[in-house]
XYZ file of C-alpha atoms in Angstrom:
347
model
C 117.404 198.146 78.024
C 119.795 198.140 81.392
C 118.445 195.295 82.674
C 118.341 193.055 79.668
C 122.020 193.788 79.509
C 122.561 193.238 83.163
C 120.964 189.670 82.585
C 122.622 188.633 79.479
C 125.855 189.191 81.481
C 124.974 187.538 84.376
C 123.449 184.952 81.804
C 127.105 184.381 80.244
C 129.054 184.664 83.736
C 126.690 181.681 84.232
C 127.269 179.902 81.748
C 131.227 180.249 81.556
C 131.724 179.212 84.978
C 129.635 175.494 84.329
C 131.809 175.090 81.604
C 134.565 175.494 83.573
C 133.347 173.097 86.027
C 132.468 170.568 83.573
C 136.101 170.516 82.636
C 137.514 170.701 85.718
C 135.055 167.409 86.361
C 136.219 165.381 83.093
C 140.100 166.289 84.080
C 139.394 165.002 87.105
C 137.799 162.048 85.759
C 140.175 161.343 83.113
C 143.078 161.607 85.858
C 140.988 159.100 88.143
C 140.617 156.872 85.308
C 144.441 156.802 84.859
C 145.338 157.388 88.453
C 145.822 152.867 88.853
C 149.424 152.167 89.361
C 149.152 148.011 90.032
C 146.188 145.699 90.186
C 145.805 143.238 92.207
C 145.683 139.543 91.196
C 143.076 136.719 92.838
C 144.539 134.179 91.951
C 143.002 131.278 94.077
C 142.503 133.703 97.261
C 139.480 132.322 97.737
C 140.026 128.813 97.877
C 142.992 128.728 100.269
C 142.903 125.002 101.145
C 144.647 124.612 97.407
C 147.105 127.580 97.919
C 149.308 125.403 99.319
C 149.289 122.163 96.929
C 149.336 124.922 94.013
C 152.339 125.720 95.744
C 154.214 122.770 95.971
C 152.566 121.519 92.670
C 153.874 124.724 90.726
C 157.278 124.623 92.026
C 158.501 121.211 91.565
C 157.185 121.770 87.720
C 158.504 125.093 87.506
C 162.347 123.158 88.685
C 161.518 120.436 85.813
C 161.080 123.046 83.242
C 164.300 124.660 84.226
C 166.245 121.575 84.478
C 164.413 119.645 81.164
C 165.034 122.390 79.066
C 168.283 123.771 80.272
C 169.299 120.348 79.323
C 168.200 120.344 76.093
C 169.790 123.773 75.173
C 173.202 122.787 76.618
C 173.574 119.246 74.449
C 171.988 121.120 71.363
C 174.804 123.189 72.001
C 177.532 120.890 72.898
C 176.910 117.920 71.418
C 177.822 118.676 67.487
C 175.807 115.890 65.888
C 172.780 117.510 67.328
C 173.920 121.032 65.436
C 170.724 120.127 62.621
C 167.757 122.077 61.962
C 165.788 120.289 64.051
C 167.410 120.476 67.015
C 168.376 123.901 66.349
C 164.123 124.534 66.725
C 164.037 122.630 69.623
C 166.639 124.539 71.772
C 164.609 127.616 70.231
C 161.733 125.796 72.010
C 163.620 125.147 74.907
C 164.640 128.441 75.721
C 160.920 130.127 74.766
C 159.051 127.831 77.157
C 162.037 129.140 80.105
C 161.034 132.368 79.000
C 157.783 132.000 79.295
C 157.179 130.342 82.650
C 159.926 132.485 84.132
C 157.471 135.852 83.273
C 154.797 134.805 85.243
C 155.400 131.380 87.738
C 158.335 133.342 90.045
C 155.446 135.772 91.268
C 152.713 133.847 91.318
C 154.591 131.384 93.682
C 155.636 134.331 95.385
C 151.762 135.534 95.767
C 151.080 131.921 97.917
C 154.049 133.087 100.369
C 153.256 136.800 101.212
C 149.391 138.524 101.529
C 150.312 140.957 99.312
C 149.431 139.514 95.628
C 149.670 142.873 93.728
C 151.462 143.908 90.635
C 152.412 147.767 89.239
C 151.178 149.015 85.914
C 154.181 148.455 84.340
C 155.313 145.249 85.661
C 151.867 144.133 84.327
C 152.154 145.205 80.956
C 155.511 143.292 80.521
C 154.164 139.969 81.752
C 151.478 140.657 79.275
C 154.367 141.511 76.245
C 156.234 138.401 77.178
C 152.770 136.417 77.490
C 151.803 137.140 74.109
C 155.226 137.371 72.354
C 156.109 133.985 73.450
C 152.581 132.122 72.643
C 152.587 134.043 69.438
C 156.237 132.789 68.461
C 155.725 129.350 70.323
C 152.860 129.043 67.470
C 155.022 130.061 64.379
C 158.030 127.847 65.803
C 156.218 124.662 65.993
C 154.956 125.238 62.429
C 158.297 125.913 60.964
C 159.579 122.368 62.608
C 156.283 120.639 60.826
C 157.962 122.325 57.454
C 161.302 120.765 58.732
C 159.715 117.669 59.256
C 157.592 117.581 56.207
C 161.219 118.329 53.726
C 162.763 115.461 56.014
C 160.754 113.068 55.415
C 158.807 113.601 51.670
C 161.724 115.147 50.108
C 164.831 113.552 51.640
C 167.440 114.269 49.444
C 167.274 117.946 49.074
C 167.001 118.009 52.502
C 170.432 119.656 53.144
C 169.880 122.271 50.863
C 166.376 123.256 51.415
C 167.187 123.395 55.559
C 170.917 124.429 55.067
C 172.041 126.994 57.878
C 170.876 129.895 55.649
C 167.507 128.879 55.210
C 166.754 127.864 59.207
C 168.213 130.584 60.993
C 166.366 133.037 59.719
C 163.294 130.624 60.102
C 163.485 130.633 63.627
C 164.604 134.458 63.796
C 161.182 135.480 61.732
C 159.387 133.874 64.023
C 160.656 135.732 67.132
C 160.207 138.490 65.499
C 156.523 138.382 64.289
C 155.995 136.959 67.958
C 157.574 140.169 69.126
C 155.822 142.887 66.892
C 152.592 140.754 67.692
C 152.584 141.276 71.404
C 153.787 145.427 71.290
C 151.096 145.523 69.124
C 148.885 143.971 71.293
C 150.045 145.331 74.687
C 150.402 148.789 73.340
C 146.282 149.124 72.722
C 145.962 147.473 76.252
C 147.799 149.412 78.073
C 147.132 152.581 76.411
C 143.106 152.703 78.139
C 141.711 154.146 80.850
C 141.302 151.915 83.778
C 138.765 153.227 86.683
C 138.809 152.563 90.059
C 138.311 148.473 90.071
C 141.674 147.234 89.652
C 141.583 143.203 90.609
C 142.247 140.796 88.215
C 140.446 137.891 88.543
C 143.305 135.809 87.307
C 147.313 134.272 88.134
C 149.050 136.262 85.652
C 147.814 139.865 83.794
C 145.714 137.921 80.950
C 144.551 140.595 78.731
C 141.237 139.345 78.154
C 140.987 139.855 82.161
C 142.842 143.088 82.173
C 140.542 144.360 79.199
C 137.507 143.681 81.235
C 138.469 146.568 83.525
C 139.194 149.260 81.287
C 136.512 152.110 81.065
C 136.734 152.888 77.248
C 135.423 151.223 74.088
C 137.608 148.042 73.699
C 136.403 147.222 70.348
C 139.821 147.705 68.541
C 141.572 145.397 70.943
C 139.294 142.367 70.345
C 138.838 143.308 66.542
C 143.385 143.028 66.240
C 143.253 140.095 68.476
C 141.215 138.246 66.415
C 143.160 138.999 63.531
C 146.239 138.508 65.166
C 144.485 134.826 66.013
C 143.620 134.171 62.570
C 147.672 134.832 61.480
C 149.044 133.208 64.564
C 146.633 130.450 65.569
C 144.807 129.731 62.686
C 147.382 129.644 59.722
C 150.437 127.639 61.825
C 147.510 125.074 62.892
C 146.037 124.588 58.785
C 149.961 124.589 57.806
C 151.202 122.047 60.152
C 147.919 120.057 59.118
C 148.358 119.856 55.265
C 152.222 119.114 56.752
C 151.082 115.952 58.133
C 149.155 115.469 54.844
C 152.034 114.964 53.355
C 154.253 113.366 55.681
C 151.442 110.356 56.079
C 150.918 110.259 52.999
C 154.600 109.452 52.146
C 155.104 107.273 55.214
C 152.046 104.514 54.313
C 154.182 104.578 50.151
C 157.158 103.045 51.846
C 156.918 98.944 52.018
C 158.598 98.013 55.236
C 157.129 97.883 58.702
C 160.397 98.947 59.467
C 160.928 101.934 57.456
C 157.345 103.138 58.302
C 158.047 103.125 62.163
C 161.214 104.595 61.449
C 159.780 107.113 59.621
C 157.421 108.202 61.992
C 159.395 107.882 64.740
C 161.075 111.126 63.582
C 158.134 112.972 63.954
C 156.323 111.600 66.817
C 157.631 113.505 69.684
C 156.417 116.817 67.860
C 153.400 115.580 66.796
C 152.857 114.752 70.468
C 154.000 118.674 71.325
C 151.568 120.331 68.664
C 148.760 117.763 69.876
C 149.227 119.239 73.833
C 149.715 122.666 72.727
C 146.573 123.320 70.589
C 144.300 120.537 72.306
C 144.864 122.896 75.357
C 144.346 126.182 73.680
C 141.105 124.949 71.958
C 140.163 123.236 75.257
C 139.882 126.565 77.259
C 138.238 128.594 74.372
C 135.710 126.267 73.203
C 134.228 124.538 75.846
C 130.535 126.158 76.891
C 130.065 128.973 79.473
C 128.058 128.250 82.336
C 124.825 130.294 81.982
C 123.434 129.794 86.151
C 125.439 132.137 88.407
C 125.506 129.061 91.111
C 128.412 127.389 88.186
C 130.149 130.701 87.687
C 132.394 130.385 90.137
C 133.217 126.578 89.801
C 133.639 127.610 85.338
C 135.935 130.031 86.974
C 138.293 127.737 89.119
C 138.686 125.524 86.346
C 139.402 128.178 83.787
C 142.065 129.144 85.894
C 143.555 125.606 86.261
C 143.169 125.043 83.056
C 145.454 128.525 81.771
C 147.869 127.279 85.025
C 147.910 123.378 83.329
C 148.204 125.498 79.820
C 151.369 127.843 81.517
C 153.023 124.983 82.934
C 152.356 121.560 82.517
C 153.024 122.367 79.020
C 156.194 123.698 78.901
C 157.283 120.697 81.195
C 156.045 118.491 78.975
C 158.065 119.381 76.052
C 161.663 118.380 77.349
C 160.207 115.121 78.374
C 158.667 114.356 75.326
C 161.448 114.722 73.810
C 164.107 113.254 75.471
C 162.176 109.872 76.195
C 161.135 109.206 72.645
C 164.709 110.206 71.211
C 167.712 108.548 71.364
C 170.128 111.014 70.324
C 169.354 113.430 72.602
C 169.591 110.544 75.223
C 173.363 109.945 73.654
C 174.201 113.817 73.690
C 173.028 113.752 77.396
C 175.161 110.849 78.001
C 177.777 111.942 75.822
C 177.800 115.507 77.941
C 177.872 113.793 81.390
C 180.614 111.659 80.224
C 182.556 114.941 79.493
C 182.155 116.545 82.669
C 183.059 113.776 84.319
C 186.264 113.170 82.728
C 187.241 116.861 83.077
C 186.692 116.611 86.524
C 188.823 113.417 86.958
C 191.295 115.217 85.110
């Protein structure tokens, strides 16, 4: 009996030691998983011959973005003739484009000038938040601009009443709030995940899908939340814009004179062009087929990066160009602002 008791005590001590070791290993594993303090952004590291070309191109496009969208904001504020709902939405869109590109392009350009291509964990979260917030806000904002064009063309007599300042300011504010709330949710869900030793992001920026691939935990909740968010911020605005332009087109076709049709269509052609470029790029990014063979996988990844770059830089650059080149009001406002500046300097 004494030997049985001794054996039982030894077994219990061994079992306790094993449990303690297992708990320590689990704690060490959790510490290792959460020890990622920075991420490495690959970008075009495997193609050094392309880096110099893209540095010059992206720098020039970024300067055009700052200049073009900055001019739109200035003339919308300074010229009283542009104190209308359409130009209020347009100035919001320009400010959004500046914020969106400024969240990633400076870091993207600096990566070409240094061998260090890293971003801190918190910096990655900030970049992800701004990217999500600006993208979702732009989707909602474009649908609000479509509603503005619908009221202006289909119900012009009631336009001053429907699109009063008490209406269009909350509409724009609601777009920003909705985008911000969605971004906080998506970013928090992504950054709470544990990350293992691999911290290399195969992208220019902290793109959420590239970051989620590095997580060591189940990401099903993240995927479900992103699908729901895409339905709300992509599908619903697209349907709203489509329905709005169906009514706009039917109204324009009922105008008897060709000159009247041309003038009516010219008021919404710039917005329609921006919508086609914005959603067309998104559709091409996510609807194109993936390469099945490993030999074409690298080429596909490079193509995806370049398309993502187009979406993140070229689209914000084209927005002010489209609205200024196709809009007489903006051209006149720019001339007026420049004339005022010249006259004040002469005095």
